[in-house]
PDB file of C-alpha atoms and ligand atoms in Angstrom:
ATOM      1  CA  UNK R   1     -52.347  30.221  47.381  1.00 40.00           C
ATOM      2  CA  UNK R   2     -50.976  33.783  47.825  1.00 42.00           C
ATOM      3  CA  UNK R   3     -47.603  34.867  46.083  1.00 45.00           C
ATOM      4  CA  UNK R   4     -45.038  35.715  48.586  1.00 49.00           C
ATOM      5  CA  UNK R   5     -44.050  39.377  49.290  1.00 52.00           C
ATOM      6  CA  UNK R   6     -40.997  40.207  47.592  1.00 57.00           C
ATOM      7  CA  UNK R   7     -37.919  40.557  50.111  1.00 57.00           C
ATOM      8  CA  UNK R   8     -37.514  44.116  49.293  1.00 59.00           C
ATOM      9  CA  UNK R   9     -41.468  44.915  50.540  1.00 78.00           C
ATOM     10  CA  UNK R  10     -40.741  42.833  53.940  1.00 82.00           C
ATOM     11  CA  UNK R  11     -37.510  44.657  54.586  1.00 88.00           C
ATOM     12  CA  UNK R  12     -39.320  47.914  54.912  1.00 88.00           C
ATOM     13  CA  UNK R  13     -41.622  46.384  57.460  1.00 89.00           C
ATOM     14  CA  UNK R  14     -40.650  47.389  60.866  1.00 91.00           C
ATOM     15  CA  UNK R  15     -39.447  44.271  63.111  1.00 92.00           C
ATOM     16  CA  UNK R  16     -41.994  44.588  65.977  1.00 92.00           C
ATOM     17  CA  UNK R  17     -44.831  44.224  62.950  1.00 90.00           C
ATOM     18  CA  UNK R  18     -43.304  41.473  61.385  1.00 91.00           C
ATOM     19  CA  UNK R  19     -42.878  39.548  64.824  1.00 93.00           C
ATOM     20  CA  UNK R  20     -46.327  40.369  65.912  1.00 89.00           C
ATOM     21  CA  UNK R  21     -47.627  38.792  62.608  1.00 86.00           C
ATOM     22  CA  UNK R  22     -45.341  35.810  63.277  1.00 89.00           C
ATOM     23  CA  UNK R  23     -46.598  35.134  66.430  1.00 90.00           C
ATOM     24  CA  UNK R  24     -50.331  35.385  65.376  1.00 85.00           C
ATOM     25  CA  UNK R  25     -49.588  33.392  62.650  1.00 84.00           C
ATOM     26  CA  UNK R  26     -48.190  30.705  65.019  1.00 87.00           C
ATOM     27  CA  UNK R  27     -51.551  30.866  67.595  1.00 86.00           C
ATOM     28  CA  UNK R  28     -53.719  30.832  64.526  1.00 86.00           C
ATOM     29  CA  UNK R  29     -51.900  27.520  63.234  1.00 85.00           C
ATOM     30  CA  UNK R  30     -53.620  25.552  65.769  1.00 86.00           C
ATOM     31  CA  UNK R  31     -57.117  26.815  65.686  1.00 87.00           C
ATOM     32  CA  UNK R  32     -59.760  25.129  63.726  1.00 89.00           C
ATOM     33  CA  UNK R  33     -61.601  25.935  60.405  1.00 92.00           C
ATOM     34  CA  UNK R  34     -64.712  27.811  60.969  1.00 95.00           C
ATOM     35  CA  UNK R  35     -67.346  28.898  58.654  1.00 97.00           C
ATOM     36  CA  UNK R  36     -69.580  31.394  60.499  1.00 98.00           C
ATOM     37  CA  UNK R  37     -72.373  33.161  59.286  1.00 98.00           C
ATOM     38  CA  UNK R  38     -74.083  36.306  61.476  1.00 98.00           C
ATOM     39  CA  UNK R  39     -77.512  37.318  60.493  1.00 98.00           C
ATOM     40  CA  UNK R  40     -79.717  40.078  62.217  1.00 98.00           C
ATOM     41  CA  UNK R  41     -81.406  43.322  61.715  1.00 98.00           C
ATOM     42  CA  UNK R  42     -79.842  46.905  60.893  1.00 97.00           C
ATOM     43  CA  UNK R  43     -78.118  47.603  64.314  1.00 96.00           C
ATOM     44  CA  UNK R  44     -78.414  44.644  65.791  1.00 97.00           C
ATOM     45  CA  UNK R  45     -74.716  44.405  66.621  1.00 96.00           C
ATOM     46  CA  UNK R  46     -72.910  42.281  63.859  1.00 96.00           C
ATOM     47  CA  UNK R  47     -70.027  44.588  62.985  1.00 92.00           C
ATOM     48  CA  UNK R  48     -69.601  45.025  67.008  1.00 92.00           C
ATOM     49  CA  UNK R  49     -68.872  41.571  67.658  1.00 95.00           C
ATOM     50  CA  UNK R  50     -67.353  40.751  63.925  1.00 94.00           C
ATOM     51  CA  UNK R  51     -63.840  41.937  65.199  1.00 90.00           C
ATOM     52  CA  UNK R  52     -63.551  40.370  68.236  1.00 92.00           C
ATOM     53  CA  UNK R  53     -64.233  37.032  66.453  1.00 93.00           C
ATOM     54  CA  UNK R  54     -62.336  37.434  63.606  1.00 92.00           C
ATOM     55  CA  UNK R  55     -59.081  37.811  66.702  1.00 88.00           C
ATOM     56  CA  UNK R  56     -60.129  34.823  68.893  1.00 90.00           C
ATOM     57  CA  UNK R  57     -60.904  32.264  66.035  1.00 92.00           C
ATOM     58  CA  UNK R  58     -58.379  33.832  63.350  1.00 91.00           C
ATOM     59  CA  UNK R  59     -61.036  34.205  60.446  1.00 95.00           C
ATOM     60  CA  UNK R  60     -61.171  36.699  57.918  1.00 95.00           C
ATOM     61  CA  UNK R  61     -64.167  39.015  58.125  1.00 95.00           C
ATOM     62  CA  UNK R  62     -66.299  39.804  55.102  1.00 96.00           C
ATOM     63  CA  UNK R  63     -68.785  42.653  55.356  1.00 95.00           C
ATOM     64  CA  UNK R  64     -70.665  43.232  52.312  1.00 96.00           C
ATOM     65  CA  UNK R  65     -72.213  46.206  53.402  1.00 94.00           C
ATOM     66  CA  UNK R  66     -68.578  47.563  53.835  1.00 92.00           C
ATOM     67  CA  UNK R  67     -67.392  46.092  50.492  1.00 93.00           C
ATOM     68  CA  UNK R  68     -70.284  47.791  48.718  1.00 95.00           C
ATOM     69  CA  UNK R  69     -69.853  51.195  50.462  1.00 93.00           C
ATOM     70  CA  UNK R  70     -66.200  51.119  49.454  1.00 91.00           C
ATOM     71  CA  UNK R  71     -67.207  50.306  45.827  1.00 93.00           C
ATOM     72  CA  UNK R  72     -69.699  53.354  46.283  1.00 93.00           C
ATOM     73  CA  UNK R  73     -67.207  56.148  47.422  1.00 91.00           C
ATOM     74  CA  UNK R  74     -64.790  54.778  44.818  1.00 93.00           C
ATOM     75  CA  UNK R  75     -67.383  55.028  41.968  1.00 94.00           C
ATOM     76  CA  UNK R  76     -66.284  51.603  40.512  1.00 94.00           C
ATOM     77  CA  UNK R  77     -69.014  49.899  37.864  1.00 91.00           C
ATOM     78  CA  UNK R  78     -70.168  47.567  40.904  1.00 91.00           C
ATOM     79  CA  UNK R  79     -70.422  50.791  43.348  1.00 93.00           C
ATOM     80  CA  UNK R  80     -72.381  52.788  40.643  1.00 94.00           C
ATOM     81  CA  UNK R  81     -75.050  49.939  40.525  1.00 93.00           C
ATOM     82  CA  UNK R  82     -75.394  49.382  44.242  1.00 94.00           C
ATOM     83  CA  UNK R  83     -75.916  52.950  45.404  1.00 95.00           C
ATOM     84  CA  UNK R  84     -79.427  53.354  44.748  1.00 93.00           C
ATOM     85  CA  UNK R  85     -80.709  50.593  46.264  1.00 95.00           C
ATOM     86  CA  UNK R  86     -78.462  51.227  48.935  1.00 96.00           C
ATOM     87  CA  UNK R  87     -79.625  54.566  49.823  1.00 94.00           C
ATOM     88  CA  UNK R  88     -83.026  53.782  49.751  1.00 95.00           C
ATOM     89  CA  UNK R  89     -82.447  50.734  52.352  1.00 96.00           C
ATOM     90  CA  UNK R  90     -83.291  48.124  49.407  1.00 96.00           C
ATOM     91  CA  UNK R  91     -80.849  45.294  48.920  1.00 96.00           C
ATOM     92  CA  UNK R  92     -78.648  45.043  46.216  1.00 96.00           C
ATOM     93  CA  UNK R  93     -78.902  42.344  43.426  1.00 95.00           C
ATOM     94  CA  UNK R  94     -77.968  38.886  44.309  1.00 95.00           C
ATOM     95  CA  UNK R  95     -75.577  38.527  41.216  1.00 93.00           C
ATOM     96  CA  UNK R  96     -73.733  41.373  42.695  1.00 93.00           C
ATOM     97  CA  UNK R  97     -73.020  40.374  46.077  1.00 95.00           C
ATOM     98  CA  UNK R  98     -72.953  36.603  45.405  1.00 94.00           C
ATOM     99  CA  UNK R  99     -69.953  37.372  42.911  1.00 92.00           C
ATOM    100  CA  UNK R 100     -67.924  39.972  45.337  1.00 92.00           C
ATOM    101  CA  UNK R 101     -68.191  36.868  48.157  1.00 94.00           C
ATOM    102  CA  UNK R 102     -66.938  34.292  45.638  1.00 91.00           C
ATOM    103  CA  UNK R 103     -63.944  36.487  45.122  1.00 91.00           C
ATOM    104  CA  UNK R 104     -63.368  37.601  48.599  1.00 93.00           C
ATOM    105  CA  UNK R 105     -63.415  34.078  50.029  1.00 92.00           C
ATOM    106  CA  UNK R 106     -60.188  33.486  48.122  1.00 90.00           C
ATOM    107  CA  UNK R 107     -57.995  35.947  49.867  1.00 91.00           C
ATOM    108  CA  UNK R 108     -55.088  34.177  52.033  1.00 88.00           C
ATOM    109  CA  UNK R 109     -56.591  35.537  55.513  1.00 88.00           C
ATOM    110  CA  UNK R 110     -60.014  33.286  54.640  1.00 92.00           C
ATOM    111  CA  UNK R 111     -57.918  30.282  54.992  1.00 88.00           C
ATOM    112  CA  UNK R 112     -59.216  29.468  58.236  1.00 90.00           C
ATOM    113  CA  UNK R 113     -62.320  30.069  57.294  1.00 95.00           C
ATOM    114  CA  UNK R 114     -64.408  33.289  57.485  1.00 97.00           C
ATOM    115  CA  UNK R 115     -67.390  35.236  59.098  1.00 97.00           C
ATOM    116  CA  UNK R 116     -70.094  36.464  56.925  1.00 98.00           C
ATOM    117  CA  UNK R 117     -71.385  39.576  58.244  1.00 97.00           C
ATOM    118  CA  UNK R 118     -74.362  40.805  56.090  1.00 96.00           C
ATOM    119  CA  UNK R 119     -74.374  37.857  53.677  1.00 97.00           C
ATOM    120  CA  UNK R 120     -76.328  35.888  52.674  1.00 98.00           C
ATOM    121  CA  UNK R 121     -79.205  38.117  52.839  1.00 98.00           C
ATOM    122  CA  UNK R 122     -81.889  36.370  50.770  1.00 98.00           C
ATOM    123  CA  UNK R 123     -82.448  32.514  50.268  1.00 98.00           C
ATOM    124  CA  UNK R 124     -81.074  32.594  46.546  1.00 98.00           C
ATOM    125  CA  UNK R 125     -78.347  33.793  48.355  1.00 98.00           C
ATOM    126  CA  UNK R 126     -77.788  31.125  50.759  1.00 98.00           C
ATOM    127  CA  UNK R 127     -78.068  28.385  48.028  1.00 98.00           C
ATOM    128  CA  UNK R 128     -75.619  30.121  45.853  1.00 96.00           C
ATOM    129  CA  UNK R 129     -73.085  30.063  48.718  1.00 97.00           C
ATOM    130  CA  UNK R 130     -74.358  26.587  49.732  1.00 97.00           C
ATOM    131  CA  UNK R 131     -73.151  25.438  46.402  1.00 96.00           C
ATOM    132  CA  UNK R 132     -69.927  27.060  46.526  1.00 94.00           C
ATOM    133  CA  UNK R 133     -68.916  25.294  49.483  1.00 94.00           C
ATOM    134  CA  UNK R 134     -70.130  22.328  48.521  1.00 95.00           C
ATOM    135  CA  UNK R 135     -67.590  22.337  45.322  1.00 92.00           C
ATOM    136  CA  UNK R 136     -64.801  23.081  48.058  1.00 90.00           C
ATOM    137  CA  UNK R 137     -66.413  20.071  50.102  1.00 92.00           C
ATOM    138  CA  UNK R 138     -67.211  22.357  53.046  1.00 94.00           C
ATOM    139  CA  UNK R 139     -69.954  23.728  54.492  1.00 96.00           C
ATOM    140  CA  UNK R 140     -71.349  26.706  56.862  1.00 97.00           C
ATOM    141  CA  UNK R 141     -70.648  25.659  60.467  1.00 97.00           C
ATOM    142  CA  UNK R 142     -72.694  27.844  62.351  1.00 98.00           C
ATOM    143  CA  UNK R 143     -75.567  30.872  61.834  1.00 98.00           C
ATOM    144  CA  UNK R 144     -75.332  33.007  64.972  1.00 98.00           C
ATOM    145  CA  UNK R 145     -79.098  34.782  64.333  1.00 98.00           C
ATOM    146  CA  UNK R 146     -79.162  38.062  66.697  1.00 98.00           C
ATOM    147  CA  UNK R 147     -82.349  38.210  67.786  1.00 98.00           C
ATOM    148  CA  UNK R 148     -83.436  41.621  68.656  1.00 98.00           C
ATOM    149  CA  UNK R 149     -87.097  43.655  68.968  1.00 97.00           C
ATOM    150  CA  UNK R 150     -87.333  46.330  66.125  1.00 97.00           C
ATOM    151  CA  UNK R 151     -87.777  49.013  68.606  1.00 95.00           C
ATOM    152  CA  UNK R 152     -84.420  49.078  70.115  1.00 96.00           C
ATOM    153  CA  UNK R 153     -82.775  49.416  67.075  1.00 97.00           C
ATOM    154  CA  UNK R 154     -83.576  53.175  65.858  1.00 97.00           C
ATOM    155  CA  UNK R 155     -81.466  54.661  68.967  1.00 96.00           C
ATOM    156  CA  UNK R 156     -78.614  52.527  68.098  1.00 96.00           C
ATOM    157  CA  UNK R 157     -78.845  53.251  64.396  1.00 97.00           C
ATOM    158  CA  UNK R 158     -79.167  57.106  64.908  1.00 96.00           C
ATOM    159  CA  UNK R 159     -76.457  57.013  67.262  1.00 96.00           C
ATOM    160  CA  UNK R 160     -73.560  55.294  65.557  1.00 96.00           C
ATOM    161  CA  UNK R 161     -70.625  57.134  64.142  1.00 96.00           C
ATOM    162  CA  UNK R 162     -67.923  55.364  62.111  1.00 93.00           C
ATOM    163  CA  UNK R 163     -64.325  55.767  61.278  1.00 91.00           C
ATOM    164  CA  UNK R 164     -64.518  55.187  57.341  1.00 87.00           C
ATOM    165  CA  UNK R 165     -60.589  54.291  57.331  1.00 85.00           C
ATOM    166  CA  UNK R 166     -61.030  51.213  59.320  1.00 84.00           C
ATOM    167  CA  UNK R 167     -64.431  50.517  60.004  1.00 83.00           C
ATOM    168  CA  UNK R 168     -64.352  51.694  63.545  1.00 87.00           C
ATOM    169  CA  UNK R 169     -67.849  51.938  65.156  1.00 89.00           C
ATOM    170  CA  UNK R 170     -68.673  53.974  68.118  1.00 93.00           C
ATOM    171  CA  UNK R 171     -72.126  55.264  69.516  1.00 94.00           C
ATOM    172  CA  UNK R 172     -72.725  58.674  71.325  1.00 94.00           C
ATOM    173  CA  UNK R 173     -74.702  56.791  74.405  1.00 94.00           C
ATOM    174  CA  UNK R 174     -73.502  52.955  74.256  1.00 93.00           C
ATOM    175  CA  UNK R 175     -69.416  53.478  72.821  1.00 93.00           C
ATOM    176  CA  UNK R 176     -68.617  56.942  72.714  1.00 96.00           C
ATOM    177  CA  UNK R 177     -65.153  57.752  71.442  1.00 97.00           C
ATOM    178  CA  UNK R 178     -62.783  59.300  73.863  1.00 97.00           C
ATOM    179  CA  UNK R 179     -62.920  62.619  72.290  1.00 97.00           C
ATOM    180  CA  UNK R 180     -66.590  63.552  70.403  1.00 95.00           C
ATOM    181  CA  UNK R 181     -66.849  63.151  66.936  1.00 96.00           C
ATOM    182  CA  UNK R 182     -63.114  61.826  66.841  1.00 97.00           C
ATOM    183  CA  UNK R 183     -61.606  58.284  66.360  1.00 97.00           C
ATOM    184  CA  UNK R 184     -59.591  57.132  69.662  1.00 96.00           C
ATOM    185  CA  UNK R 185     -56.825  55.579  67.335  1.00 95.00           C
ATOM    186  CA  UNK R 186     -56.138  57.889  64.589  1.00 96.00           C
ATOM    187  CA  UNK R 187     -57.956  61.248  66.164  1.00 97.00           C
ATOM    188  CA  UNK R 188     -59.663  61.542  62.343  1.00 97.00           C
ATOM    189  CA  UNK R 189     -62.885  62.692  62.241  1.00 97.00           C
ATOM    190  CA  UNK R 190     -66.114  60.325  62.577  1.00 97.00           C
ATOM    191  CA  UNK R 191     -68.856  60.145  60.180  1.00 95.00           C
ATOM    192  CA  UNK R 192     -72.707  58.889  60.267  1.00 95.00           C
ATOM    193  CA  UNK R 193     -73.698  56.564  57.039  1.00 93.00           C
ATOM    194  CA  UNK R 194     -76.107  57.794  54.415  1.00 92.00           C
ATOM    195  CA  UNK R 195     -78.784  55.326  55.505  1.00 94.00           C
ATOM    196  CA  UNK R 196     -78.547  55.566  59.033  1.00 96.00           C
ATOM    197  CA  UNK R 197     -81.796  57.396  59.772  1.00 96.00           C
ATOM    198  CA  UNK R 198     -85.222  56.710  60.682  1.00 96.00           C
ATOM    199  CA  UNK R 199     -86.635  56.876  57.542  1.00 96.00           C
ATOM    200  CA  UNK R 200     -84.009  54.664  55.203  1.00 97.00           C
ATOM    201  CA  UNK R 201     -84.184  52.057  58.656  1.00 97.00           C
ATOM    202  CA  UNK R 202     -87.820  51.239  58.104  1.00 97.00           C
ATOM    203  CA  UNK R 203     -87.163  50.121  54.307  1.00 97.00           C
ATOM    204  CA  UNK R 204     -83.929  48.306  56.049  1.00 97.00           C
ATOM    205  CA  UNK R 205     -85.932  46.536  58.750  1.00 98.00           C
ATOM    206  CA  UNK R 206     -88.707  45.935  56.037  1.00 98.00           C
ATOM    207  CA  UNK R 207     -86.069  44.018  53.510  1.00 97.00           C
ATOM    208  CA  UNK R 208     -84.789  42.168  56.980  1.00 98.00           C
ATOM    209  CA  UNK R 209     -88.125  40.701  57.659  1.00 98.00           C
ATOM    210  CA  UNK R 210     -89.310  40.261  54.022  1.00 98.00           C
ATOM    211  CA  UNK R 211     -86.110  38.693  52.368  1.00 97.00           C
ATOM    212  CA  UNK R 212     -83.492  38.072  55.299  1.00 98.00           C
ATOM    213  CA  UNK R 213     -85.489  36.099  57.765  1.00 97.00           C
ATOM    214  CA  UNK R 214     -86.543  33.222  55.401  1.00 98.00           C
ATOM    215  CA  UNK R 215     -82.156  32.915  55.485  1.00 98.00           C
ATOM    216  CA  UNK R 216     -82.815  31.929  59.211  1.00 98.00           C
ATOM    217  CA  UNK R 217     -85.093  29.184  58.222  1.00 97.00           C
ATOM    218  CA  UNK R 218     -83.231  27.517  55.657  1.00 98.00           C
ATOM    219  CA  UNK R 219     -80.007  27.234  58.008  1.00 98.00           C
ATOM    220  CA  UNK R 220     -82.517  25.938  60.891  1.00 98.00           C
ATOM    221  CA  UNK R 221     -83.421  22.970  58.594  1.00 97.00           C
ATOM    222  CA  UNK R 222     -79.747  22.362  58.278  1.00 96.00           C
ATOM    223  CA  UNK R 223     -79.091  22.176  62.261  1.00 97.00           C
ATOM    224  CA  UNK R 224     -76.512  25.116  62.672  1.00 98.00           C
ATOM    225  CA  UNK R 225     -78.753  27.948  63.947  1.00 98.00           C
ATOM    226  CA  UNK R 226     -77.922  29.542  67.326  1.00 98.00           C
ATOM    227  CA  UNK R 227     -79.953  32.584  68.631  1.00 98.00           C
ATOM    228  CA  UNK R 228     -78.270  35.150  70.538  1.00 98.00           C
ATOM    229  CA  UNK R 229     -79.804  37.784  73.177  1.00 98.00           C
ATOM    230  CA  UNK R 230     -78.920  40.495  70.929  1.00 98.00           C
ATOM    231  CA  UNK R 231     -80.809  43.374  73.072  1.00 97.00           C
ATOM    232  CA  UNK R 232     -77.874  42.807  75.861  1.00 97.00           C
ATOM    233  CA  UNK R 233     -74.804  44.585  76.517  1.00 95.00           C
ATOM    234  CA  UNK R 234     -72.030  43.704  73.858  1.00 94.00           C
ATOM    235  CA  UNK R 235     -69.530  41.631  76.685  1.00 95.00           C
ATOM    236  CA  UNK R 236     -72.740  39.411  77.188  1.00 98.00           C
ATOM    237  CA  UNK R 237     -73.360  38.963  73.563  1.00 98.00           C
ATOM    238  CA  UNK R 238     -69.504  38.286  72.782  1.00 97.00           C
ATOM    239  CA  UNK R 239     -69.989  35.442  75.965  1.00 97.00           C
ATOM    240  CA  UNK R 240     -72.984  33.570  74.420  1.00 98.00           C
ATOM    241  CA  UNK R 241     -71.113  33.829  70.709  1.00 97.00           C
ATOM    242  CA  UNK R 242     -67.958  32.112  72.918  1.00 95.00           C
ATOM    243  CA  UNK R 243     -70.277  29.538  74.056  1.00 96.00           C
ATOM    244  CA  UNK R 244     -72.032  28.825  70.624  1.00 96.00           C
ATOM    245  CA  UNK R 245     -68.680  28.360  68.987  1.00 93.00           C
ATOM    246  CA  UNK R 246     -67.201  26.237  71.293  1.00 87.00           C
TER     247      UNK R 246
HETATM  248  P1  AP5 W 301     -74.690  46.557  55.916  1.00 94.58           P
HETATM  249  O1  AP5 W 301     -73.427  47.512  56.076  1.00 94.58           O
HETATM  250  O2  AP5 W 301     -74.484  44.735  56.320  1.00 94.58           O
HETATM  251  O3  AP5 W 301     -75.995  47.082  57.042  1.00 94.58           O
HETATM  252  P2  AP5 W 301     -76.861  46.100  58.003  1.00 94.58           P
HETATM  253  O4  AP5 W 301     -77.021  44.764  57.668  1.00 94.58           O
HETATM  254  O5  AP5 W 301     -78.110  47.228  57.981  1.00 94.58           O
HETATM  255  O6  AP5 W 301     -76.315  46.292  59.596  1.00 94.58           O
HETATM  256  P3  AP5 W 301     -75.716  47.397  60.275  1.00 94.58           P
HETATM  257  O7  AP5 W 301     -74.102  47.771  60.096  1.00 94.58           O
HETATM  258  O8  AP5 W 301     -76.251  48.567  60.089  1.00 94.58           O
HETATM  259  O9  AP5 W 301     -75.480  47.040  61.820  1.00 94.58           O
HETATM  260  P4  AP5 W 301     -74.711  46.032  62.663  1.00 94.58           P
HETATM  261  O10 AP5 W 301     -75.584  44.755  62.913  1.00 94.58           O
HETATM  262  O11 AP5 W 301     -73.669  45.959  62.039  1.00 94.58           O
HETATM  263  O12 AP5 W 301     -74.596  47.125  64.169  1.00 94.58           O
HETATM  264  P5  AP5 W 301     -73.502  47.615  64.916  1.00 94.58           P
HETATM  265  O13 AP5 W 301     -72.831  46.483  65.639  1.00 94.58           O
HETATM  266  O14 AP5 W 301     -72.626  48.942  64.000  1.00 94.58           O
HETATM  267  O15 AP5 W 301     -75.939  46.848  54.489  1.00 94.58           O
HETATM  268  C1  AP5 W 301     -76.148  48.092  54.109  1.00 94.58           C
HETATM  269  C2  AP5 W 301     -76.926  47.983  53.148  1.00 94.58           C
HETATM  270  O16 AP5 W 301     -76.081  47.175  51.766  1.00 94.58           O
HETATM  271  C3  AP5 W 301     -78.392  47.044  52.851  1.00 94.58           C
HETATM  272  O17 AP5 W 301     -79.087  48.349  53.399  1.00 94.58           O
HETATM  273  C4  AP5 W 301     -78.202  46.627  51.395  1.00 94.58           C
HETATM  274  O18 AP5 W 301     -78.415  47.903  50.352  1.00 94.58           O
HETATM  275  C5  AP5 W 301     -76.501  46.540  50.804  1.00 94.58           C
HETATM  276  N1  AP5 W 301     -76.502  44.722  51.119  1.00 94.58           N
HETATM  277  C6  AP5 W 301     -74.950  44.735  52.032  1.00 94.58           C
HETATM  278  N2  AP5 W 301     -74.917  43.386  52.170  1.00 94.58           N
HETATM  279  C7  AP5 W 301     -76.072  43.192  51.285  1.00 94.58           C
HETATM  280  C8  AP5 W 301     -76.408  41.443  50.526  1.00 94.58           C
HETATM  281  N3  AP5 W 301     -76.158  40.297  51.101  1.00 94.58           N
HETATM  282  N4  AP5 W 301     -77.342  41.775  49.559  1.00 94.58           N
HETATM  283  C9  AP5 W 301     -77.923  42.621  49.002  1.00 94.58           C
HETATM  284  N5  AP5 W 301     -77.502  43.920  49.748  1.00 94.58           N
HETATM  285  C10 AP5 W 301     -76.765  44.082  50.613  1.00 94.58           C
HETATM  286  O19 AP5 W 301     -74.346  48.438  65.732  1.00 94.58           O
HETATM  287  C11 AP5 W 301     -75.280  49.540  65.598  1.00 94.58           C
HETATM  288  C12 AP5 W 301     -74.698  50.577  66.488  1.00 94.58           C
HETATM  289  O20 AP5 W 301     -75.238  49.708  67.968  1.00 94.58           O
HETATM  290  C13 AP5 W 301     -73.164  50.715  66.927  1.00 94.58           C
HETATM  291  O21 AP5 W 301     -73.069  52.141  67.166  1.00 94.58           O
HETATM  292  C14 AP5 W 301     -72.953  49.836  68.154  1.00 94.58           C
HETATM  293  O22 AP5 W 301     -71.904  50.888  68.885  1.00 94.58           O
HETATM  294  C15 AP5 W 301     -74.247  50.111  69.258  1.00 94.58           C
HETATM  295  N6  AP5 W 301     -74.177  48.527  69.717  1.00 94.58           N
HETATM  296  C16 AP5 W 301     -73.770  47.367  68.989  1.00 94.58           C
HETATM  297  N7  AP5 W 301     -74.184  46.390  70.070  1.00 94.58           N
HETATM  298  C17 AP5 W 301     -74.685  46.885  71.095  1.00 94.58           C
HETATM  299  C18 AP5 W 301     -75.297  46.365  72.431  1.00 94.58           C
HETATM  300  N8  AP5 W 301     -75.353  44.917  72.645  1.00 94.58           N
HETATM  301  N9  AP5 W 301     -75.668  47.348  73.221  1.00 94.58           N
HETATM  302  C19 AP5 W 301     -75.947  48.611  72.994  1.00 94.58           C
HETATM  303  N10 AP5 W 301     -75.460  49.089  71.929  1.00 94.58           N
HETATM  304  C20 AP5 W 301     -74.602  48.243  70.951  1.00 94.58           C
END
């Protein structure tokens, strides 16, 4: 249970912000708990759909890739260990990512459940997640499997631009910012991820097919996998997700 923010801190928060947080919490109170995993190759749309899902179902969004990149930028011991594998498009060790997720799911924002984006990526990670949830008397409710041909992904990955502070993602063809190179909300510069190039994409895809596809089979055996047509437009994919979770 999180400790309450000191009253002095709350006094500094704008009334409109407090009201919108209050309204958000009232809306969320009636939502059922959900524990959802998004699985799919690089560029399939996991990061694009997550914020929509997060708002609709009041879940926290835990993206191991984002967390690892933040650790790399901050040069923490975790980031130093993860950097080499990430730059090459390989997976970082199971122990590192399982440790991150174990901590992250305890956040108050995960009270209603979570969206796992990019985790589990190996069967070992899936088994550790299942054991962790079983300890809490819960389990994974749905695995959304973003099905898409590899040939579509290069254009998506090489055209992607990110606003590092917020994680907002753009695409020079499919989701262009209002002003080229700048974030729509803050006007700050957009960047391209170091691993978003055709060469590293090959290794990322190889890791996906070899190590992550078996995760889908692991959850198929448990009857919780729903396939999505991830080659469709973002709006169509959102509609399929809504159906899958209703
Ligand atoms: P991570 O950050 O998780 O990368 P990824 O899985 O490769 O996924 P991406 O973020 O590249 O793709 P996405 O599906 O989110 O696509 P997006 O929605 O942005 O992992 C990076 C690295 O971290 C790994 O290689 C590994 O080293 C390490 N790592 C992370 N988790 C790990 C774990 N659990 N274990 C071990 N190592 C781990 O879409 C892409 C682009 O396409 C965007 O520009 C978007 O605008 C556009 N787009 C999206 N949807 C559509 C659509 N429907 N139509 C047209 N364009 C679209």
